[in-house]
Amino acid sequence: MTPQRVTLITLGVADLAKAKAFYATLGWQESGSQEGVAFYQMHGAVMALFGRADLAADQGRPGAALGTGAMTLAQNFATEAEVDAAWAEALAAGAAPLKKPEKVFWGGYSGYYADPDGHVWEIAMNPFWPLQADGSLVLPGAPDVH
Amino acid sequence: MTPQRVTLITLGVADLAKAKAFYATLGWQESGSQEGVAFYQMHGAVMALFGRADLAADQGRPGAALGTGAMTLAQNFATEAEVDAAWAEALAAGAAPLKKPEKVFWGGYSGYYADPDGHVWEIAMNPFWPLQADGSLVLPGAPDVH
């Protein structure tokens, strides 16, 4: 049985220096980055930035045109004000606005932006999903998952 | 400052029932799924499956053709044998092989497959990144991140 787990999220980027600058402007700090790849520690998992052509080759399909948008990353916040602040900060850092945060049909508050490489981030407040004290998200009633 | 955090990863899928069946075959168990969306608890974060057209609309660009491949998810394992087992299990469940696991230049062992919607998963053993007891990944020397 495959573990119910993601330990690394890799974003293929056109220009590593430019991508690193965007996340640095958002306040992200690298840990253990190496030549050609940047790593960011998150809660129990890691995000990486890696050249898109290198990523295609690593996937065993050099030259492939890799796409974005169908897999999105979200940050949940406790309040609408925090979502608005994250939205303003991302746009100031050079993100492309996709949907300004607004109240949504499922009872929360959500917006979307794209990073300089088109990777899509959702920023949201979901009143039904309170965050843990350490910022992690555990679904109400979910079993303990390792 | 934006928190260094991902709380939700959403995969846009063409056919929710088919996508759910793939992850169920891998052993993933849903928690709190709702009409039109499936949720899976991971370590401190959640994975969701959501219709691709709905996801495009939610992003504020209805009708957009969303792409895959430039953002990848990885599962780190402790041994090469575990990587091989995950590879066999994924292919048996209907994943498309991209790169059979092999020893790679950075000193580890890694392969890639795509789920039925083209979402790319890496399965890897990285000897420099030992997993925590709870299956989470903390980079050597990384600060405590919330």
PDB file of C-alpha atoms in Angstrom:
ATOM      1  CA  MET A   1       0.000   0.000   0.000  1.00  0.00           C
ATOM      2  CA  THR A   2       1.363   3.384  -1.022  1.00  0.00           C
ATOM      3  CA  PRO A   3       1.607   5.764   1.917  1.00  0.00           C
ATOM      4  CA  GLN A   4      -0.904   8.621   1.910  1.00  0.00           C
ATOM      5  CA  ARG A   5       1.857  11.138   1.716  1.00  0.00           C
ATOM      6  CA  VAL A   6       3.587  13.899  -0.242  1.00  0.00           C
ATOM      7  CA  THR A   7       7.093  14.671   0.963  1.00  0.00           C
ATOM      8  CA  LEU A   8       8.274  16.935  -1.877  1.00  0.00           C
ATOM      9  CA  ILE A   9       6.508  19.309  -4.263  1.00  0.00           C
ATOM     10  CA  THR A  10       8.648  20.419  -7.204  1.00  0.00           C
ATOM     11  CA  LEU A  11       7.845  23.465  -9.324  1.00  0.00           C
ATOM     12  CA  GLY A  12       9.505  23.512 -12.736  1.00  0.00           C
ATOM     13  CA  VAL A  13      10.664  27.048 -13.489  1.00  0.00           C
ATOM     14  CA  ALA A  14      11.984  28.850 -16.554  1.00  0.00           C
ATOM     15  CA  ASP A  15      14.538  30.949 -14.670  1.00  0.00           C
ATOM     16  CA  LEU A  16      15.647  29.679 -11.276  1.00  0.00           C
ATOM     17  CA  ALA A  17      17.033  33.023 -10.076  1.00  0.00           C
ATOM     18  CA  LYS A  18      13.798  34.807 -10.974  1.00  0.00           C
ATOM     19  CA  ALA A  19      11.663  32.138  -9.319  1.00  0.00           C
ATOM     20  CA  LYS A  20      13.798  32.214  -6.176  1.00  0.00           C
ATOM     21  CA  ALA A  21      13.467  35.992  -6.066  1.00  0.00           C
ATOM     22  CA  PHE A  22       9.669  35.741  -6.176  1.00  0.00           C
ATOM     23  CA  TYR A  23       9.488  33.331  -3.237  1.00  0.00           C
ATOM     24  CA  ALA A  24      12.134  35.290  -1.341  1.00  0.00           C
ATOM     25  CA  THR A  25       9.978  38.398  -1.715  1.00  0.00           C
ATOM     26  CA  LEU A  26       7.121  36.419  -0.149  1.00  0.00           C
ATOM     27  CA  GLY A  27       9.433  35.707   2.768  1.00  0.00           C
ATOM     28  CA  TRP A  28      10.337  32.100   1.996  1.00  0.00           C
ATOM     29  CA  GLN A  29      13.758  30.998   3.200  1.00  0.00           C
ATOM     30  CA  GLU A  30      15.828  28.301   1.525  1.00  0.00           C
ATOM     31  CA  SER A  31      17.341  25.331   3.337  1.00  0.00           C
ATOM     32  CA  GLY A  32      20.016  23.145   1.824  1.00  0.00           C
ATOM     33  CA  SER A  33      19.638  24.440  -1.728  1.00  0.00           C
ATOM     34  CA  GLN A  34      22.147  23.153  -4.256  1.00  0.00           C
ATOM     35  CA  GLU A  35      23.385  24.206  -7.669  1.00  0.00           C
ATOM     36  CA  GLY A  36      20.347  24.283  -9.937  1.00  0.00           C
ATOM     37  CA  VAL A  37      17.742  23.558  -7.294  1.00  0.00           C
ATOM     38  CA  ALA A  38      16.240  25.473  -4.372  1.00  0.00           C
ATOM     39  CA  PHE A  39      14.644  23.799  -1.362  1.00  0.00           C
ATOM     40  CA  TYR A  40      12.195  25.234   1.167  1.00  0.00           C
ATOM     41  CA  GLN A  41      11.235  23.465   4.370  1.00  0.00           C
ATOM     42  CA  MET A  42       7.499  23.385   5.030  1.00  0.00           C
ATOM     43  CA  HIS A  43       5.554  21.574   7.718  1.00  0.00           C
ATOM     44  CA  GLY A  44       6.703  17.984   7.273  1.00  0.00           C
ATOM     45  CA  ALA A  45       7.348  18.341   3.553  1.00  0.00           C
ATOM     46  CA  VAL A  46       9.606  20.280   1.211  1.00  0.00           C
ATOM     47  CA  MET A  47       9.021  22.527  -1.789  1.00  0.00           C
ATOM     48  CA  ALA A  48      11.624  22.666  -4.561  1.00  0.00           C
ATOM     49  CA  LEU A  49      12.234  24.959  -7.515  1.00  0.00           C
ATOM     50  CA  PHE A  50      13.990  23.246 -10.420  1.00  0.00           C
ATOM     51  CA  GLY A  51      14.576  24.188 -14.033  1.00  0.00           C
ATOM     52  CA  ARG A  52      11.655  23.138 -16.170  1.00  0.00           C
ATOM     53  CA  ALA A  53      13.797  21.565 -18.909  1.00  0.00           C
ATOM     54  CA  ASP A  54      15.747  19.674 -16.257  1.00  0.00           C
ATOM     55  CA  LEU A  55      12.481  18.504 -14.733  1.00  0.00           C
ATOM     56  CA  ALA A  56      11.204  17.220 -18.069  1.00  0.00           C
ATOM     57  CA  ALA A  57      14.469  15.318 -18.561  1.00  0.00           C
ATOM     58  CA  ASP A  58      14.301  13.985 -15.008  1.00  0.00           C
ATOM     59  CA  GLN A  59      10.806  12.696 -15.761  1.00  0.00           C
ATOM     60  CA  GLY A  60      12.228  10.729 -18.648  1.00  0.00           C
ATOM     61  CA  ARG A  61      10.771  12.945 -21.355  1.00  0.00           C
ATOM     62  CA  PRO A  62      13.404  15.520 -22.320  1.00  0.00           C
ATOM     63  CA  GLY A  63      12.032  18.354 -24.419  1.00  0.00           C
ATOM     64  CA  ALA A  64       8.465  17.813 -23.275  1.00  0.00           C
ATOM     65  CA  ALA A  65       6.389  20.957 -22.824  1.00  0.00           C
ATOM     66  CA  LEU A  66       5.236  20.717 -19.226  1.00  0.00           C
ATOM     67  CA  GLY A  67       1.984  22.400 -18.284  1.00  0.00           C
ATOM     68  CA  THR A  68       0.583  24.183 -15.275  1.00  0.00           C
ATOM     69  CA  GLY A  69      -2.776  24.883 -13.697  1.00  0.00           C
ATOM     70  CA  ALA A  70      -4.345  21.453 -13.257  1.00  0.00           C
ATOM     71  CA  MET A  71      -2.486  20.915  -9.984  1.00  0.00           C
ATOM     72  CA  THR A  72      -2.827  23.742  -7.507  1.00  0.00           C
ATOM     73  CA  LEU A  73      -1.313  24.513  -4.133  1.00  0.00           C
ATOM     74  CA  ALA A  74      -3.297  26.192  -1.400  1.00  0.00           C
ATOM     75  CA  GLN A  75      -2.532  28.092   1.735  1.00  0.00           C
ATOM     76  CA  ASN A  76      -5.306  28.141   4.289  1.00  0.00           C
ATOM     77  CA  PHE A  77      -5.587  31.078   6.649  1.00  0.00           C
ATOM     78  CA  ALA A  78      -7.639  31.711   9.761  1.00  0.00           C
ATOM     79  CA  THR A  79      -9.232  34.977   8.612  1.00  0.00           C
ATOM     80  CA  GLU A  80     -10.338  36.811   5.468  1.00  0.00           C
ATOM     81  CA  ALA A  81      -7.984  39.630   6.398  1.00  0.00           C
ATOM     82  CA  GLU A  82      -5.030  37.259   6.258  1.00  0.00           C
ATOM     83  CA  VAL A  83      -6.145  36.089   2.812  1.00  0.00           C
ATOM     84  CA  ASP A  84      -6.363  39.693   1.633  1.00  0.00           C
ATOM     85  CA  ALA A  85      -2.898  40.400   3.013  1.00  0.00           C
ATOM     86  CA  ALA A  86      -1.438  37.359   1.249  1.00  0.00           C
ATOM     87  CA  TRP A  87      -3.123  38.443  -1.988  1.00  0.00           C
ATOM     88  CA  ALA A  88      -1.666  41.945  -1.778  1.00  0.00           C
ATOM     89  CA  GLU A  89       1.758  40.617  -0.938  1.00  0.00           C
ATOM     90  CA  ALA A  90       1.767  38.129  -3.824  1.00  0.00           C
ATOM     91  CA  LEU A  91       0.693  40.719  -6.387  1.00  0.00           C
ATOM     92  CA  ALA A  92       3.290  43.154  -5.089  1.00  0.00           C
ATOM     93  CA  ALA A  93       5.900  40.400  -5.542  1.00  0.00           C
ATOM     94  CA  GLY A  94       4.904  39.952  -9.187  1.00  0.00           C
ATOM     95  CA  ALA A  95       2.233  37.259  -9.098  1.00  0.00           C
ATOM     96  CA  ALA A  96      -0.429  37.295 -11.819  1.00  0.00           C
ATOM     97  CA  PRO A  97      -3.943  37.757 -10.418  1.00  0.00           C
ATOM     98  CA  LEU A  98      -6.369  35.024 -11.416  1.00  0.00           C
ATOM     99  CA  LYS A  99      -9.285  35.571  -9.040  1.00  0.00           C
ATOM    100  CA  LYS A 100      -9.427  38.264  -6.401  1.00  0.00           C
ATOM    101  CA  PRO A 101     -10.377  36.756  -3.028  1.00  0.00           C
ATOM    102  CA  GLU A 102     -14.125  36.688  -2.546  1.00  0.00           C
ATOM    103  CA  LYS A 103     -16.751  34.839  -0.591  1.00  0.00           C
ATOM    104  CA  VAL A 104     -17.403  31.515  -2.313  1.00  0.00           C
ATOM    105  CA  PHE A 105     -20.327  29.128  -2.525  1.00  0.00           C
ATOM    106  CA  TRP A 106     -18.910  26.581  -0.085  1.00  0.00           C
ATOM    107  CA  GLY A 107     -18.958  29.082   2.731  1.00  0.00           C
ATOM    108  CA  GLY A 108     -15.382  30.292   2.717  1.00  0.00           C
ATOM    109  CA  TYR A 109     -13.299  33.048   1.157  1.00  0.00           C
ATOM    110  CA  SER A 110     -10.863  32.276  -1.625  1.00  0.00           C
ATOM    111  CA  GLY A 111      -8.669  33.753  -4.338  1.00  0.00           C
ATOM    112  CA  TYR A 112      -6.110  32.473  -6.830  1.00  0.00           C
ATOM    113  CA  TYR A 113      -2.877  33.839  -8.261  1.00  0.00           C
ATOM    114  CA  ALA A 114      -0.144  32.413 -10.483  1.00  0.00           C
ATOM    115  CA  ASP A 115       3.551  32.650  -9.721  1.00  0.00           C
ATOM    116  CA  PRO A 116       5.934  33.918 -12.440  1.00  0.00           C
ATOM    117  CA  ASP A 117       6.025  30.420 -13.976  1.00  0.00           C
ATOM    118  CA  GLY A 118       2.263  29.970 -14.028  1.00  0.00           C
ATOM    119  CA  HIS A 119       2.084  27.739 -10.956  1.00  0.00           C
ATOM    120  CA  VAL A 120      -1.295  28.318  -9.370  1.00  0.00           C
ATOM    121  CA  TRP A 121      -1.739  29.130  -5.683  1.00  0.00           C
ATOM    122  CA  GLU A 122      -5.058  29.351  -3.912  1.00  0.00           C
ATOM    123  CA  ILE A 123      -5.290  31.425  -0.749  1.00  0.00           C
ATOM    124  CA  ALA A 124      -8.337  30.675   1.340  1.00  0.00           C
ATOM    125  CA  MET A 125     -10.163  30.874   4.616  1.00  0.00           C
ATOM    126  CA  ASN A 126     -12.309  27.820   5.236  1.00  0.00           C
ATOM    127  CA  PRO A 127     -14.398  28.180   8.400  1.00  0.00           C
ATOM    128  CA  PHE A 128     -14.946  24.421   8.455  1.00  0.00           C
ATOM    129  CA  TRP A 129     -11.221  23.650   8.462  1.00  0.00           C
ATOM    130  CA  PRO A 130      -9.566  25.285  11.460  1.00  0.00           C
ATOM    131  CA  LEU A 131      -5.777  25.123  11.254  1.00  0.00           C
ATOM    132  CA  GLN A 132      -3.747  23.385  13.914  1.00  0.00           C
ATOM    133  CA  ALA A 133      -1.585  25.481  16.217  1.00  0.00           C
ATOM    134  CA  ASP A 134       1.474  24.624  14.113  1.00  0.00           C
ATOM    135  CA  GLY A 135      -0.210  25.770  10.895  1.00  0.00           C
ATOM    136  CA  SER A 136      -0.908  22.300   9.578  1.00  0.00           C
ATOM    137  CA  LEU A 137      -4.296  21.182   8.292  1.00  0.00           C
ATOM    138  CA  VAL A 138      -6.048  18.158   9.739  1.00  0.00           C
ATOM    139  CA  LEU A 139      -9.511  17.400   8.426  1.00  0.00           C
ATOM    140  CA  PRO A 140     -12.212  17.154  11.080  1.00  0.00           C
ATOM    141  CA  GLY A 141     -12.599  13.498  11.944  1.00  0.00           C
ATOM    142  CA  ALA A 142      -9.622  12.378   9.883  1.00  0.00           C
ATOM    143  CA  PRO A 143      -7.645   9.431  11.187  1.00  0.00           C
ATOM    144  CA  ASP A 144      -4.065   9.995  12.238  1.00  0.00           C
ATOM    145  CA  VAL A 145      -2.068   9.656   9.012  1.00  0.00           C
ATOM    146  CA  HIS A 146       1.632   8.998   8.724  1.00  0.00           C
TER     147      HIS A 146
ATOM    148  CA  MET B   1       5.138  37.620   5.186  1.00  0.00           C
ATOM    149  CA  THR B   2       3.448  34.640   3.563  1.00  0.00           C
ATOM    150  CA  PRO B   3       3.811  31.485   5.623  1.00  0.00           C
ATOM    151  CA  GLN B   4       6.144  28.851   4.185  1.00  0.00           C
ATOM    152  CA  ARG B   5       3.327  26.409   3.899  1.00  0.00           C
ATOM    153  CA  VAL B   6       1.095  24.295   1.670  1.00  0.00           C
ATOM    154  CA  THR B   7      -2.070  23.064   3.371  1.00  0.00           C
ATOM    155  CA  LEU B   8      -3.957  21.718   0.342  1.00  0.00           C
ATOM    156  CA  ILE B   9      -2.895  20.224  -2.987  1.00  0.00           C
ATOM    157  CA  THR B  10      -5.697  19.964  -5.546  1.00  0.00           C
ATOM    158  CA  LEU B  11      -5.533  17.725  -8.594  1.00  0.00           C
ATOM    159  CA  GLY B  12      -7.940  18.641 -11.380  1.00  0.00           C
ATOM    160  CA  VAL B  13      -9.371  15.454 -12.864  1.00  0.00           C
ATOM    161  CA  ALA B  14     -11.435  14.593 -15.929  1.00  0.00           C
ATOM    162  CA  ASP B  15     -13.545  11.937 -14.208  1.00  0.00           C
ATOM    163  CA  LEU B  16     -13.796  12.083 -10.436  1.00  0.00           C
ATOM    164  CA  ALA B  17     -14.973   8.493  -9.997  1.00  0.00           C
ATOM    165  CA  LYS B  18     -12.108   7.179 -12.111  1.00  0.00           C
ATOM    166  CA  ALA B  19      -9.552   9.305 -10.287  1.00  0.00           C
ATOM    167  CA  LYS B  20     -10.897   8.224  -6.903  1.00  0.00           C
ATOM    168  CA  ALA B  21     -10.675   4.600  -8.004  1.00  0.00           C
ATOM    169  CA  PHE B  22      -7.009   5.011  -8.915  1.00  0.00           C
ATOM    170  CA  TYR B  23      -6.053   6.444  -5.525  1.00  0.00           C
ATOM    171  CA  ALA B  24      -8.255   3.901  -3.727  1.00  0.00           C
ATOM    172  CA  THR B  25      -6.353   1.137  -5.502  1.00  0.00           C
ATOM    173  CA  LEU B  26      -3.146   2.660  -4.142  1.00  0.00           C
ATOM    174  CA  GLY B  27      -4.684   2.385  -0.687  1.00  0.00           C
ATOM    175  CA  TRP B  28      -5.606   6.019  -0.107  1.00  0.00           C
ATOM    176  CA  GLN B  29      -8.608   6.581   2.137  1.00  0.00           C
ATOM    177  CA  GLU B  30     -10.920   9.570   1.869  1.00  0.00           C
ATOM    178  CA  SER B  31     -11.854  11.808   4.784  1.00  0.00           C
ATOM    179  CA  GLY B  32     -14.737  14.259   4.664  1.00  0.00           C
ATOM    180  CA  SER B  33     -15.236  14.089   0.900  1.00  0.00           C
ATOM    181  CA  GLN B  34     -18.228  15.978  -0.475  1.00  0.00           C
ATOM    182  CA  GLU B  35     -20.274  15.958  -3.652  1.00  0.00           C
ATOM    183  CA  GLY B  36     -17.854  16.659  -6.484  1.00  0.00           C
ATOM    184  CA  VAL B  37     -14.679  16.657  -4.430  1.00  0.00           C
ATOM    185  CA  ALA B  38     -12.595  14.030  -2.647  1.00  0.00           C
ATOM    186  CA  PHE B  39     -10.268  14.773   0.264  1.00  0.00           C
ATOM    187  CA  TYR B  40      -7.357  12.754   1.590  1.00  0.00           C
ATOM    188  CA  GLN B  41      -5.611  13.504   4.863  1.00  0.00           C
ATOM    189  CA  MET B  42      -1.826  13.529   4.629  1.00  0.00           C
ATOM    190  CA  HIS B  43       0.757  14.517   7.205  1.00  0.00           C
ATOM    191  CA  GLY B  44      -0.330  18.030   8.134  1.00  0.00           C
ATOM    192  CA  ALA B  45      -1.837  18.772   4.738  1.00  0.00           C
ATOM    193  CA  VAL B  46      -4.658  17.558   2.520  1.00  0.00           C
ATOM    194  CA  MET B  47      -4.870  16.322  -1.069  1.00  0.00           C
ATOM    195  CA  ALA B  48      -8.047  16.929  -3.063  1.00  0.00           C
ATOM    196  CA  LEU B  49      -9.432  15.600  -6.341  1.00  0.00           C
ATOM    197  CA  PHE B  50     -11.741  18.034  -8.102  1.00  0.00           C
ATOM    198  CA  GLY B  51     -13.201  18.194 -11.592  1.00  0.00           C
ATOM    199  CA  ARG B  52     -10.817  19.929 -13.950  1.00  0.00           C
ATOM    200  CA  ALA B  53     -13.474  22.174 -15.505  1.00  0.00           C
ATOM    201  CA  ASP B  54     -14.691  23.130 -12.038  1.00  0.00           C
ATOM    202  CA  LEU B  55     -11.118  23.890 -11.038  1.00  0.00           C
ATOM    203  CA  ALA B  56     -10.607  26.163 -14.042  1.00  0.00           C
ATOM    204  CA  ALA B  57     -13.820  28.003 -13.160  1.00  0.00           C
ATOM    205  CA  ASP B  58     -12.784  28.235  -9.520  1.00  0.00           C
ATOM    206  CA  GLN B  59      -9.521  29.800 -10.637  1.00  0.00           C
ATOM    207  CA  GLY B  60     -11.496  32.503 -12.394  1.00  0.00           C
ATOM    208  CA  ARG B  61     -10.786  31.224 -15.909  1.00  0.00           C
ATOM    209  CA  PRO B  62     -13.666  28.968 -16.949  1.00  0.00           C
ATOM    210  CA  GLY B  63     -12.935  26.950 -20.050  1.00  0.00           C
ATOM    211  CA  ALA B  64      -9.178  27.245 -19.661  1.00  0.00           C
ATOM    212  CA  ALA B  65      -7.179  24.192 -20.681  1.00  0.00           C
ATOM    213  CA  LEU B  66      -5.208  23.388 -17.542  1.00  0.00           C
ATOM    214  CA  GLY B  67      -1.885  21.627 -17.938  1.00  0.00           C
ATOM    215  CA  THR B  68       0.117  19.069 -16.011  1.00  0.00           C
ATOM    216  CA  GLY B  69       3.716  18.055 -15.542  1.00  0.00           C
ATOM    217  CA  ALA B  70       5.477  21.247 -14.485  1.00  0.00           C
ATOM    218  CA  MET B  71       4.457  20.731 -10.854  1.00  0.00           C
ATOM    219  CA  THR B  72       5.260  17.294  -9.490  1.00  0.00           C
ATOM    220  CA  LEU B  73       4.553  15.497  -6.237  1.00  0.00           C
ATOM    221  CA  ALA B  74       7.053  13.165  -4.684  1.00  0.00           C
ATOM    222  CA  GLN B  75       6.983  10.383  -2.161  1.00  0.00           C
ATOM    223  CA  ASN B  76      10.267   9.680  -0.450  1.00  0.00           C
ATOM    224  CA  PHE B  77      10.992   6.170   0.775  1.00  0.00           C
ATOM    225  CA  ALA B  78      13.682   4.707   2.982  1.00  0.00           C
ATOM    226  CA  THR B  79      14.848   2.014   0.582  1.00  0.00           C
ATOM    227  CA  GLU B  80      15.118   1.238  -3.126  1.00  0.00           C
ATOM    228  CA  ALA B  81      12.944  -1.815  -2.568  1.00  0.00           C
ATOM    229  CA  GLU B  82      10.127   0.384  -1.297  1.00  0.00           C
ATOM    230  CA  VAL B  83      10.454   2.570  -4.392  1.00  0.00           C
ATOM    231  CA  ASP B  84      10.259  -0.509  -6.617  1.00  0.00           C
ATOM    232  CA  ALA B  85       7.176  -1.717  -4.733  1.00  0.00           C
ATOM    233  CA  ALA B  86       5.456   1.657  -5.121  1.00  0.00           C
ATOM    234  CA  TRP B  87       6.299   1.644  -8.842  1.00  0.00           C
ATOM    235  CA  ALA B  88       4.809  -1.807  -9.357  1.00  0.00           C
ATOM    236  CA  GLU B  89       1.726  -0.895  -7.364  1.00  0.00           C
ATOM    237  CA  ALA B  90       1.129   2.335  -9.298  1.00  0.00           C
ATOM    238  CA  LEU B  91       1.483   0.659 -12.695  1.00  0.00           C
ATOM    239  CA  ALA B  92      -0.826  -2.150 -11.608  1.00  0.00           C
ATOM    240  CA  ALA B  93      -3.369   0.513 -10.609  1.00  0.00           C
ATOM    241  CA  GLY B  94      -3.234   2.067 -14.074  1.00  0.00           C
ATOM    242  CA  ALA B  95      -0.516   4.717 -13.813  1.00  0.00           C
ATOM    243  CA  ALA B  96       1.434   5.578 -16.955  1.00  0.00           C
ATOM    244  CA  PRO B  97       5.152   4.856 -16.622  1.00  0.00           C
ATOM    245  CA  LEU B  98       7.378   7.844 -17.302  1.00  0.00           C
ATOM    246  CA  LYS B  99      10.742   6.724 -15.944  1.00  0.00           C
ATOM    247  CA  LYS B 100      11.404   3.370 -14.330  1.00  0.00           C
ATOM    248  CA  PRO B 101      13.173   3.829 -10.989  1.00  0.00           C
ATOM    249  CA  GLU B 102      16.926   3.884 -11.406  1.00  0.00           C
ATOM    250  CA  LYS B 103      20.021   5.165  -9.650  1.00  0.00           C
ATOM    251  CA  VAL B 104      20.353   8.876 -10.406  1.00  0.00           C
ATOM    252  CA  PHE B 105      23.243  11.320 -10.566  1.00  0.00           C
ATOM    253  CA  TRP B 106      22.526  12.968  -7.230  1.00  0.00           C
ATOM    254  CA  GLY B 107      23.142   9.744  -5.376  1.00  0.00           C
ATOM    255  CA  GLY B 108      19.606   8.457  -4.915  1.00  0.00           C
ATOM    256  CA  TYR B 109      17.124   6.233  -6.691  1.00  0.00           C
ATOM    257  CA  SER B 110      14.130   7.708  -8.474  1.00  0.00           C
ATOM    258  CA  GLY B 111      11.315   7.033 -10.907  1.00  0.00           C
ATOM    259  CA  TYR B 112       8.288   8.889 -12.239  1.00  0.00           C
ATOM    260  CA  TYR B 113       4.774   7.907 -13.206  1.00  0.00           C
ATOM    261  CA  ALA B 114       1.643   9.826 -14.207  1.00  0.00           C
ATOM    262  CA  ASP B 115      -1.773   9.239 -12.700  1.00  0.00           C
ATOM    263  CA  PRO B 116      -4.769   8.759 -15.049  1.00  0.00           C
ATOM    264  CA  ASP B 117      -5.095  12.543 -15.408  1.00  0.00           C
ATOM    265  CA  GLY B 118      -1.427  13.129 -16.192  1.00  0.00           C
ATOM    266  CA  HIS B 119      -0.456  14.339 -12.726  1.00  0.00           C
ATOM    267  CA  VAL B 120       3.168  13.442 -12.212  1.00  0.00           C
ATOM    268  CA  TRP B 121       4.439  11.585  -9.163  1.00  0.00           C
ATOM    269  CA  GLU B 122       8.063  10.964  -8.355  1.00  0.00           C
ATOM    270  CA  ILE B 123       8.962   8.050  -6.107  1.00  0.00           C
ATOM    271  CA  ALA B 124      12.433   8.250  -4.648  1.00  0.00           C
ATOM    272  CA  MET B 125      14.972   7.151  -2.108  1.00  0.00           C
ATOM    273  CA  ASN B 126      17.313   9.951  -1.130  1.00  0.00           C
ATOM    274  CA  PRO B 127      20.065   8.738   1.213  1.00  0.00           C
ATOM    275  CA  PHE B 128      20.756  12.331   2.262  1.00  0.00           C
ATOM    276  CA  TRP B 129      17.171  12.926   3.351  1.00  0.00           C
ATOM    277  CA  PRO B 130      16.202  10.405   6.031  1.00  0.00           C
ATOM    278  CA  LEU B 131      12.483  10.487   6.774  1.00  0.00           C
ATOM    279  CA  GLN B 132      11.181  11.270  10.227  1.00  0.00           C
ATOM    280  CA  ALA B 133       9.554   8.506  12.243  1.00  0.00           C
ATOM    281  CA  ASP B 134       6.116   9.860  11.262  1.00  0.00           C
ATOM    282  CA  GLY B 135       6.967   9.781   7.544  1.00  0.00           C
ATOM    283  CA  SER B 136       7.453  13.510   7.200  1.00  0.00           C
ATOM    284  CA  LEU B 137      10.481  15.079   5.558  1.00  0.00           C
ATOM    285  CA  VAL B 138      12.632  17.592   7.387  1.00  0.00           C
ATOM    286  CA  LEU B 139      15.712  18.834   5.584  1.00  0.00           C
ATOM    287  CA  PRO B 140      18.963  18.367   7.489  1.00  0.00           C
ATOM    288  CA  GLY B 141      19.681  21.610   9.294  1.00  0.00           C
ATOM    289  CA  ALA B 142      16.349  23.191   8.421  1.00  0.00           C
ATOM    290  CA  PRO B 143      14.833  25.534  10.955  1.00  0.00           C
ATOM    291  CA  ASP B 144      11.575  24.558  12.584  1.00  0.00           C
ATOM    292  CA  VAL B 145       8.909  25.784  10.177  1.00  0.00           C
ATOM    293  CA  HIS B 146       5.252  26.359  10.938  1.00  0.00           C
TER     294      HIS B 146
END
